[in-house]
Amino acid sequence: MRIAPTVLLALIVAFSSHSLPVKDNVTHYKVTFENAVHHEARISVTFPEIESQVLTVQMSRTSPGRYALHEFAKNVYNVTAVNSMGEPLEITRPNPYQWAIDNHDGEVTVTYTLFGDRADGTYAQIDRTHAHLNIPATFMWASNHEKRPIKVTFEPFSSTWKVATQLQKTQDKYTFTAPNLAYFMDSPTELSDHQVKSWTVRSSGKDYQINLAVHHNGLEEDLVEFTRQAKAVVAEQIKVYGELPAFDYGEYTFIACYLPHVNGDGMEHRNSTILTNTKSLDEGDFSQIGTLSHEFFHAWNVERIRPKALEPFNFSAPNMTTNLWFAEGFTSYYDKLMIRRAQESTIDEYLTIVSDIVNQVDQVPGRKFFTPEGASMLATFTDAGTSIDKTNFSNIFFSYYSYGRAMALALDLSIREQFPEKSLDDFMRKMWVDFGKPEIPYTREDLQSTLAALLNNQAFAKQFFEQHIQGQVKPDYAALLSNAGLTITHATPDKAFLGQVKFNFNGEAAMISKPIKIGSPLYKAGLERSDQIVKLGRRAIRNTSEWTSALAQFKPGEDTTIEYIQRGEKLSTTITFIEDPKLNVETLTDDELTASQKAFLFAWIGADKAE
């Protein structure tokens, strides 16, 4: 990680399970929340034994698990500095992200105010209910002090607040330590009156404690049920890899906030994960288990099976890799599959997910512009990156999450078909054994060579990567799914379709609010975002129901006139309807399924308990 132009951080490979020894060079943070009602924290940090004439402190610009810039310095103000005697020191600001302090006596304490009002996996939120702290969004750090141990002490807003974090505990329940800055930055922390459920998992001869810390307004019975589901999913994921990672300090913690004033998100970390959702567990019908499953799978894939391009992580610039299709996309494939195998969803519910995958590959135009590797490299712009100008990403970008998920499905089914004793599970396990467990960062070439070694087939691995990873060949899902007794059909074969369109209705105006998809009849007719559709055929369009009823008059292959206003000019053109391209993946009936198809299906997604 290039933290400053001349400074590199090495990410931690192994941590001591013992308490951090007291050292004079410990960087010590203190955090108070007197003005929490106005979303402020007051933070001080003491840097002892400063070896440089000028101490340079800074706020991060990126955060672990994110790849775009987020400019956390914008929410820092009231910055002051004193020396070891408490005497004020002058501060200069060489750029928007750094503060420079000269004429110190070898020790500097910097104090500042942080504003935070967004609770998710990237930012911070401070209020009467909690302090939800993503570390890079919260804490300044000093150049040339990155390898020093860290201590942080919190003074909670309320005596009811507890602390959920992967930081190492001390005898004081509000004081925690980290072995260095890299671990500290990777350790989100929640202070609130949350509830905790814990269970023990034995793996490789050791006991690990899994904690589910949930800040919510639900009932105890909700948390009990969510814990039951979480335990089932965790157990199923361990089966894929054969063991848990060796969690530092013997614990892994899910840090969850399910409250109306948070923002939905999930963010993986080495020994913990952030889970946020605006719905309660009951309101969401426990759908939050999907994000939990995704983020826990990252404990292996991303946190330890890690792309070399992200090593070390750069806190001061965007982080780009070609391998997010594997890191995020394969994880997106397994998150719902693990829920299905854990019997927490039905076969029909899982086939809905498979239908989504097939539809995305068939209909998302971004596949024609970028390969999975190319989509991965766009993360620096699309991974919660912000801009005020409009983009054409809805047409040219195929998310590496969904793109990679689609490639995982194709690879899993292909391996199962051509190498009956193997599956994608074996590939993930081999990546774990060869790269994740020893924490050796992998390259794009390592992915292909590992697949080839697993299958003892260089030609298969080479062809898959050339066609589907470095290339843009669409997998033949109809053939692949037929092995499991699944068929692909049109969802509504006689339904007239002009393209996916989103409207903003302002009075009687049907304003197109999203870009029109390339290749659709609306696109070919010349309509675009911000146009107003006035009439379709003889029907005026003033609301969604009128648009739907106007479409229902026609059949695929028919044409009519569409009237619209574009940049103030009233236009009219002929438009031809097509068949709705939406596809469904369905299983054959029990009578139609062969024994081999049934065995293939159940080996892949698991049989129902009654089977």
Coordinates of C-alpha atoms in Angstrom, one line a residue, residues 28 31 64 66 68 82 102 165-166 256 260 276 296 315 359 404 434 458 494 498 505 543 566 608 611:
H28 CA -2.7 6.3 21.3
V31 CA -12.4 9.2 21.2
P64 CA -10.3 -1.8 2.6
R66 CA -13.5 -0.4 -1.6
A68 CA -12.6 4.1 -5.5
V82 CA 0.3 20.4 21.1
D102 CA 6.9 21.4 12.8
T165 CA -14.8 -5.0 16.9
Q166 CA -12.0 -7.3 15.7
A256 CA -24.7 -5.7 12.2
P260 CA -34.1 2.8 9.6
T276 CA -26.2 -2.8 7.5
F296 CA -18.4 -14.5 5.5
F315 CA -4.9 4.1 1.4
N359 CA -31.0 -13.2 -17.9
G404 CA -18.1 -13.1 -12.1
D434 CA -2.1 -23.0 -2.4
Q458 CA -4.2 -27.5 -19.4
D494 CA -46.4 -13.5 -26.4
L498 CA -40.0 -2.1 -26.3
F505 CA -44.0 11.2 -13.7
N543 CA -48.6 7.1 -15.7
Q566 CA -36.5 15.4 -27.0
D608 CA -34.3 -31.0 0.1
E611 CA -35.3 -36.3 -0.6

